[in-house]
XYZ file of C-alpha atoms in Angstrom:
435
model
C 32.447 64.809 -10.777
C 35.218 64.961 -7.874
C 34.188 68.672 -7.247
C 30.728 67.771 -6.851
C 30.669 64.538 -5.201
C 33.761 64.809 -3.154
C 32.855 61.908 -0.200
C 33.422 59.354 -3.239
C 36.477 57.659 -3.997
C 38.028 57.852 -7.703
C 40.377 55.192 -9.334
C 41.185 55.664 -12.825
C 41.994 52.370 -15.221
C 43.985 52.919 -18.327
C 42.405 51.215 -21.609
C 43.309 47.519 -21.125
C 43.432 47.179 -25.166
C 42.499 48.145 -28.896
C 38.476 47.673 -29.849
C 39.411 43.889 -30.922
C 40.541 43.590 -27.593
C 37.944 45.051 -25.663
C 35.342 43.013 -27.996
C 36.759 39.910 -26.308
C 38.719 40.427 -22.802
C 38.476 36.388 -21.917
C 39.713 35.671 -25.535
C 42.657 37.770 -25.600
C 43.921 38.036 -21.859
C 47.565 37.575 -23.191
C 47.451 40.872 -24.661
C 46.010 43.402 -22.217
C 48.848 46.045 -21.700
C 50.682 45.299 -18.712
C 50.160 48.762 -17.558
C 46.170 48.145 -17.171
C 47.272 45.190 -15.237
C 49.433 46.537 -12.948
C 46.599 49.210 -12.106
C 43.998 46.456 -11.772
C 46.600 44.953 -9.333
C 46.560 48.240 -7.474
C 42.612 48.766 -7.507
C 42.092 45.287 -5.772
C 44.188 46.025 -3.366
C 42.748 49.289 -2.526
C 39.457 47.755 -2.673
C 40.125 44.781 -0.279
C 41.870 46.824 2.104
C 38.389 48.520 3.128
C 36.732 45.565 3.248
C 35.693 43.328 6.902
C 34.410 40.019 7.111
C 30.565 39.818 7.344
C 29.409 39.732 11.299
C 26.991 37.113 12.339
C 24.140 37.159 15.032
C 26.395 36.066 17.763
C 28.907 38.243 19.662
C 32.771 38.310 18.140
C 31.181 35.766 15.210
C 32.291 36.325 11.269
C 30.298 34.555 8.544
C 31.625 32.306 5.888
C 30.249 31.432 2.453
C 29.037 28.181 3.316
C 27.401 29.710 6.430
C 25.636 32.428 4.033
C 24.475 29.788 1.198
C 23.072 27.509 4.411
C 21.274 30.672 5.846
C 19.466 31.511 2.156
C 18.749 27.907 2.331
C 16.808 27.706 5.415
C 15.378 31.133 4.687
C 13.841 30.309 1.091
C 12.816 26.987 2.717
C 10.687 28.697 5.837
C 9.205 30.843 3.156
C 8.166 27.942 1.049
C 6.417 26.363 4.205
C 2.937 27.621 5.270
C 3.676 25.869 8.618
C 6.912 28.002 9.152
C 7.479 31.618 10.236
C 10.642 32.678 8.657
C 13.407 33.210 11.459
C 16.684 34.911 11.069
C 17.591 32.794 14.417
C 17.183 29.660 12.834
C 18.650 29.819 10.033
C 21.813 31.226 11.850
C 21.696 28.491 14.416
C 21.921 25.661 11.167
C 24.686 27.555 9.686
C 26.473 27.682 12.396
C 26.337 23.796 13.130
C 27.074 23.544 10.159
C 30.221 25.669 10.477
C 31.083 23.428 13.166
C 30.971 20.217 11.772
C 33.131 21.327 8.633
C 35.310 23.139 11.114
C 36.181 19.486 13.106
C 35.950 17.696 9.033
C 38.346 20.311 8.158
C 41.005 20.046 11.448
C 40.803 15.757 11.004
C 42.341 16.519 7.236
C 44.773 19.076 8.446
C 45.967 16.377 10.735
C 46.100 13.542 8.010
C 47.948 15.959 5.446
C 50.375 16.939 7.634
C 51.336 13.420 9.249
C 51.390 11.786 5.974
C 53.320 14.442 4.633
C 55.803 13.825 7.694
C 56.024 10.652 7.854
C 56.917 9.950 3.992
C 59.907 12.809 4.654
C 61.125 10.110 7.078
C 60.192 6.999 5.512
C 59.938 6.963 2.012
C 63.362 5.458 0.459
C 62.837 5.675 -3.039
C 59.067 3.851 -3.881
C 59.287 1.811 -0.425
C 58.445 2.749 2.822
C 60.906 2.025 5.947
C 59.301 2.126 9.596
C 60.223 4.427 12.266
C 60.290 4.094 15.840
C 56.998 4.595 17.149
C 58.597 6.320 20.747
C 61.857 7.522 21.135
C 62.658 4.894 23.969
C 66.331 4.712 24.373
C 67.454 6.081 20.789
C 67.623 9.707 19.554
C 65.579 11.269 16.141
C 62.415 11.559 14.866
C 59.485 8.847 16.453
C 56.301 8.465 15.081
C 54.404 10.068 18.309
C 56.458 13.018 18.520
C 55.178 13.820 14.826
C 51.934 13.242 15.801
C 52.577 15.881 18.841
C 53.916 18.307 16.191
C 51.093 17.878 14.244
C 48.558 18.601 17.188
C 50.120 21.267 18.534
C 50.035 22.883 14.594
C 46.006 21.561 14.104
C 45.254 22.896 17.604
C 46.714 26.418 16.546
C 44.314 26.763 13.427
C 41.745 25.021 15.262
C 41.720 27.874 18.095
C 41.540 30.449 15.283
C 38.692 28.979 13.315
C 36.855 28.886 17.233
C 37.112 32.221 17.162
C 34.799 33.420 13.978
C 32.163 31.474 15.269
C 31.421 33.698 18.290
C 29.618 33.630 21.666
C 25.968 32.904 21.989
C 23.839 30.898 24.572
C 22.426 28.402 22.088
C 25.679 27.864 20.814
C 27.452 27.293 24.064
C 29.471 23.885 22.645
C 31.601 25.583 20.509
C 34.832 25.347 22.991
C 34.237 22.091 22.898
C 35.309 21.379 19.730
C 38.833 20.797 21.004
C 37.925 17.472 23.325
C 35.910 16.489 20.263
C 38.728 16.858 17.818
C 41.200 15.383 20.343
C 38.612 12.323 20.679
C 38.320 11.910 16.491
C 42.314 11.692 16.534
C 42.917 9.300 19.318
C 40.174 6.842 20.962
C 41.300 5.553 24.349
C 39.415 2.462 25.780
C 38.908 3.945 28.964
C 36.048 0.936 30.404
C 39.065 -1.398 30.291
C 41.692 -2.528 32.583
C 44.344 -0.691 29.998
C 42.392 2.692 29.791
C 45.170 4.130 28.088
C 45.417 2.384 25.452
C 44.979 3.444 21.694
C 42.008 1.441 20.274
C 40.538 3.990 17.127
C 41.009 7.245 15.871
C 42.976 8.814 13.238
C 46.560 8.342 15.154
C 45.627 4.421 15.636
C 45.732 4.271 11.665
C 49.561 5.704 11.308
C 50.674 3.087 14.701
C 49.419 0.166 12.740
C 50.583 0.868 9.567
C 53.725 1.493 11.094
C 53.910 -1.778 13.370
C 53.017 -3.664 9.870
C 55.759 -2.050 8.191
C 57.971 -2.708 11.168
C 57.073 -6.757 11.384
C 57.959 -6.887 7.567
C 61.016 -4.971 8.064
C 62.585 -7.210 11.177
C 61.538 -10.212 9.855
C 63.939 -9.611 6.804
C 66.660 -8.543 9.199
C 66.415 -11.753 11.156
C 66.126 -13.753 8.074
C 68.935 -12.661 6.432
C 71.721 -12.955 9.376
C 70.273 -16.434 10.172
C 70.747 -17.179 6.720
C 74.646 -15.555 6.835
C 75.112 -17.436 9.426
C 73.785 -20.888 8.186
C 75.942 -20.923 5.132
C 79.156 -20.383 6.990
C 78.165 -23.605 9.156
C 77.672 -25.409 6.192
C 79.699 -27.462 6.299
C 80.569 -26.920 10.200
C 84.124 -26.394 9.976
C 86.309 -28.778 12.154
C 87.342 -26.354 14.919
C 84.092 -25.205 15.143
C 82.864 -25.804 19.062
C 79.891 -24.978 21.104
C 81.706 -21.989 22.498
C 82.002 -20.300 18.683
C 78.692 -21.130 18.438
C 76.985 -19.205 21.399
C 79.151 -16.402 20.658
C 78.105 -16.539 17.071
C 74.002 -16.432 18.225
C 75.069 -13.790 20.462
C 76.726 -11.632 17.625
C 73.110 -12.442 15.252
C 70.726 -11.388 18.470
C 73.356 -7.665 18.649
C 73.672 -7.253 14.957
C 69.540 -7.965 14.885
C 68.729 -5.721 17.587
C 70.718 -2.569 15.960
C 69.970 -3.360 12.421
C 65.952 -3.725 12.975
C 63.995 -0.668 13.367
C 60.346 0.021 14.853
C 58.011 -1.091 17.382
C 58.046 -4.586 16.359
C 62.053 -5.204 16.540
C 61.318 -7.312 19.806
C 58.279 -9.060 19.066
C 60.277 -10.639 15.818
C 63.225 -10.953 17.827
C 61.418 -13.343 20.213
C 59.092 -14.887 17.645
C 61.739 -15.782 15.790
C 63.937 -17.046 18.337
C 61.500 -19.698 19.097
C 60.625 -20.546 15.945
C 60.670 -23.865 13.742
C 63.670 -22.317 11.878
C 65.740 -22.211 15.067
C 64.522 -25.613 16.032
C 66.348 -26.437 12.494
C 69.351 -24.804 13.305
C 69.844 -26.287 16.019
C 69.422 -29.418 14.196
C 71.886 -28.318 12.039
C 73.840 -27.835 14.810
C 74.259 -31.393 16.175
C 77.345 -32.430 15.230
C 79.714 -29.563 16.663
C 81.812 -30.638 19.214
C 80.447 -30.428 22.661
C 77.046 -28.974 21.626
C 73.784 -30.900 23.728
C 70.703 -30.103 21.839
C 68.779 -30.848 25.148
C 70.888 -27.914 26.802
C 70.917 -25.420 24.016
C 67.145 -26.083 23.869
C 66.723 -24.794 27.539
C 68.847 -22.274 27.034
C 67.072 -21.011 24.100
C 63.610 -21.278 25.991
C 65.433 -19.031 29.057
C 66.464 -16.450 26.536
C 63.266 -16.167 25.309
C 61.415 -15.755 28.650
C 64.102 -12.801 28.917
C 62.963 -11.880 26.227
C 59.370 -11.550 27.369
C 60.532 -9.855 30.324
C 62.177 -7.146 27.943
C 59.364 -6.240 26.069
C 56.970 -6.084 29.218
C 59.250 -3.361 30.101
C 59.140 -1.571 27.289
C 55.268 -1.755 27.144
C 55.457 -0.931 31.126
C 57.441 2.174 29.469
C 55.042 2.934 27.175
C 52.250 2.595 29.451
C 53.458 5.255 31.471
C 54.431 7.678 28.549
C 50.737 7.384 26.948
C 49.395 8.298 30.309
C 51.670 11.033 30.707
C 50.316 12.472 26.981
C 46.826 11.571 27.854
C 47.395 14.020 30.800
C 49.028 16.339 29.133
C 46.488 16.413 25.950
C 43.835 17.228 28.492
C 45.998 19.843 30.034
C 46.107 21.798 26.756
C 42.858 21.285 25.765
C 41.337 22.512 28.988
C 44.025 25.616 28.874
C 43.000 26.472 24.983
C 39.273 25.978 25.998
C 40.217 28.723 28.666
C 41.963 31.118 26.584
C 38.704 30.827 23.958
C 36.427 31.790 27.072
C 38.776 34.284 27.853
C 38.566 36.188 24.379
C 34.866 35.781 24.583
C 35.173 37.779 27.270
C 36.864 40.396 26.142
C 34.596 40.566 22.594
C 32.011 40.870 25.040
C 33.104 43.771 26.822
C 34.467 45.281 23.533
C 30.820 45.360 22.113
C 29.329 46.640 25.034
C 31.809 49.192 25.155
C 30.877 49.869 21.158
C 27.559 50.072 22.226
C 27.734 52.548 25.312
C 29.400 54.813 22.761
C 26.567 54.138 20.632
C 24.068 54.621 23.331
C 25.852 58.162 24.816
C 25.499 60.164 21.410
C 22.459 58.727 20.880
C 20.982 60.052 24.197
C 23.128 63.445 23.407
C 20.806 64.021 20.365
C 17.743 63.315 21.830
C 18.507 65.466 25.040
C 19.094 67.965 22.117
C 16.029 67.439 20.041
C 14.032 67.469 23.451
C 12.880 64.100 23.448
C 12.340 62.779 27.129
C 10.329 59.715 26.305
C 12.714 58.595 24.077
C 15.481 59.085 25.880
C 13.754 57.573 28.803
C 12.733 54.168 26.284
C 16.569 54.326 25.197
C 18.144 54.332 28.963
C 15.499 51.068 29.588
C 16.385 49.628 26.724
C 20.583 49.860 27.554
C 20.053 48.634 31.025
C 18.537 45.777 29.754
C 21.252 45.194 26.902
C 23.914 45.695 30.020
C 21.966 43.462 32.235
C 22.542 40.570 29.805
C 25.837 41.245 28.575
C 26.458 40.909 32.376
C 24.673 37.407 32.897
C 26.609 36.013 29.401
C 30.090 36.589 30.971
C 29.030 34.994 34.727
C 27.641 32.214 32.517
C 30.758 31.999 30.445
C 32.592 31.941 33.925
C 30.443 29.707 35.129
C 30.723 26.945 32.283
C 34.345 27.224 32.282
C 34.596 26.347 36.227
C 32.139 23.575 35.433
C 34.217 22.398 33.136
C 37.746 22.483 35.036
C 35.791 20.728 37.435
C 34.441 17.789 35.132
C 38.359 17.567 33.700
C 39.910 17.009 36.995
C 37.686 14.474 37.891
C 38.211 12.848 34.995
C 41.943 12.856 34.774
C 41.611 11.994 39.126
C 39.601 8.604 37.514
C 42.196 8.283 34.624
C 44.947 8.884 36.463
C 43.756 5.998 39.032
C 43.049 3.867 36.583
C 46.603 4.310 35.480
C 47.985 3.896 38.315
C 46.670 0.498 38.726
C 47.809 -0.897 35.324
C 51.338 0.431 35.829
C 50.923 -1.537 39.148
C 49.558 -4.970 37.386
C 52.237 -4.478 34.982
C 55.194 -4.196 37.236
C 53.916 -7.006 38.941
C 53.613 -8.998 35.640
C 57.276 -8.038 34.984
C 58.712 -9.435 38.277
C 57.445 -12.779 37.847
C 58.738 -13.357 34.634
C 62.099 -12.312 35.846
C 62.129 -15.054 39.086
């Protein structure tokens, strides 16, 4: 058979089994000979080796199986409908919306998997779950934003590579966006608001406020418990016990408090509970120590909790300028990804025109040789025509990516402004607690 068909490709099998065997493959699976295995092994690899992923209507575009079954779909649907002309375009245009939307469902559960999976490598102690810090701030390690950045920069990655099957084509001429509207599904900024930069929905606000929960829970039990130390060794007040001890003694609780808690909420507790009903109490308690004036402690209490204030508008001051630095930068690398995808249309572009000149030469050599003039003459029409539009996708492509460097830096001049002026309201918010 080799001698006479030798163009086709042979691959003998070896007999997986006895008759019994072969009566029932599924049945008996344990006990094909390893040898037929191994050589099944080997043919599979052979055979997917030569194969390429289906091409679809669009230029640089690969088809999935989902975009297939929603293009037979459409198809047997047109067909069924006396009203409808069955149209290959159609039915590719669906599928590949389609593609798109389970591209984005696919990139939002990327970015869930991995967070969760990051976060619970940080916070899971056994069956309960500890907070983080949300920003790095003033202490070292792992934050929860700088996971979410390593998670982006990972989603972003595949999401860039799954951009790429679906091609170039002028009805289709969203698909770069997919980055802004994956970066929007993560994190919602309330940008018609005097804070435009702040997190109000998405996927990320999910992971701060479970977080913040976890971190109110957690400092309140921190407070709780060195108030409570610190109760029972006043009670009874010892005899030498003065006023001086006793400020020394809050100021040891507010240190050991402020390095025990952990998370975004560490000052908000800190504060809460410093003006709380059980301080009120302690100070109560408190009464009889030798030189201690409830009326003065009291005031001196309400100061250290305006200083308080003042210390956590600086820390939101801080984190109003770090989100707007990340906004920033998020559009930075979407815009320069969104670049690099127009770029590689680009070059699939010139790649199949260059494919198809090659085509188009030998195609011309063989009718100059079979002395066809009219052909030839329909064929050179035809390629100037194919070249002619080839040429107006790429200064379209060129086109929509200027338009859209252009829309981004107005945007991020607006943003940016915007910014500018809350930082501004803030600082001055921050003075006047401090006079």
């Amino acid at each position: 058979m080799l001698r006479a068909f030798q163009q086709v490709e042979a691959f003998d099998l070896p007999i997986p089994g006895d008759e019994e065997l072969l009566a029932d493959i599924a049945a008996n699976a344990d006990a094909i000979r390893p040898k037929f295995n191994v050589r099944m092994g080997e043919f599979i690899e052979h055979i997917l080796s030569s194969l390429e992923c289906k091409r679809g209507m669009t230029v640089g575009s690969q088809i999935t199986g989902d975009q297939l079954a929603t293009m037979l779909q459409k198809y047997v649907e047109a067909v069924n409908d006396p009203d409808t002309i069955p149209a290959m375009k159609s039915a590719w245009d669906a599928s590949v919306e389609l593609r798109r939307r389970k591209i984005l469902e696919d990139m939002v559960v990327k970015y869930n998997t991995e967070m969760t999976k990051a976060i619970e490598e940080v916070c899971l102690r056994g069956s309960e779950m500890v907070p983080m810090e949300e920003r790095n701030e003033k202490t070292s390690g792992t934050s929860l934003m700088s996971i979410h950045d390593a998670v982006m920069d990972n989603v972003h990655n595949e999401l860039n590579k799954q951009i790429g099957f679906l091609g170039y084509d002028d009805d289709n001429k969203d698909n770069p966006t997919l980055i802004l509207n994956f970066n929007e599904k993560i994190v919602k900024r309330d940008n018609q608001s005097q804070e435009n930069i702040t997190v109000v929905g998405g996927e990320l606000l999910r992971y701060l406020q479970e977080n913040r929960d976890r971190s109110r829970c957690y400092c309140e039990k921190v407070f709780k418990k060195l108030l409570d130390e610190l109760k029972n060794r006043l009670s009874p007040i010892p005899d030498d016990y003065t006023e001086k001890t006793l400020e020394a003694d809050l100021a040891k609780l507010k240190e050991s408090y402020l390095q025990q808690a952990i998370g975004p909420m560490k000052l908000d507790v800190l504060q809460e509970r410093w003006e709380s009903s059980d301080m009120t109490g302690f100070f109560q308690m408190c009464k009889t120590i030798k030189g201690f004036q409830l009326k003065v402690a009291e005031a001196t209490r309400k100061q250290e909790a305006l200083e308080m204030e003042s210390e956590k508008q600086q820390r939101d001051l801080q984190n109003l300028r770090e989100e707007s630095e990340r906004q920033k930068t998020e559009h930075e690398k979407a815009i320069k990804d969104i670049e690099n995808n127009h770029k590689d249309s680009l070059e699939k572009l010139q790649k199949s025109q260059d494919e198809e000149r090659i085509k188009f030469e030998k195609k011309m050599e063989d009718l100059q040789k079979a002395n066809q003039q009219d052909k030839m003459e329909m064929m050179q029409a035809a390629q100037k025509k194919a070249e002619e539009q080839t040429m107006n996708k790429a200064l379209e492509l060129q086109q929509q990516m200027f338009d859209m460097k252009l829309e981004h830096q107005r945007q991020m001049t607006e943003k940016q402004l915007q910014a500018e002026r809350d930082l501004r309201r803030a600082e001055d918010y921050s003075r006047d607690l401090k006079q």
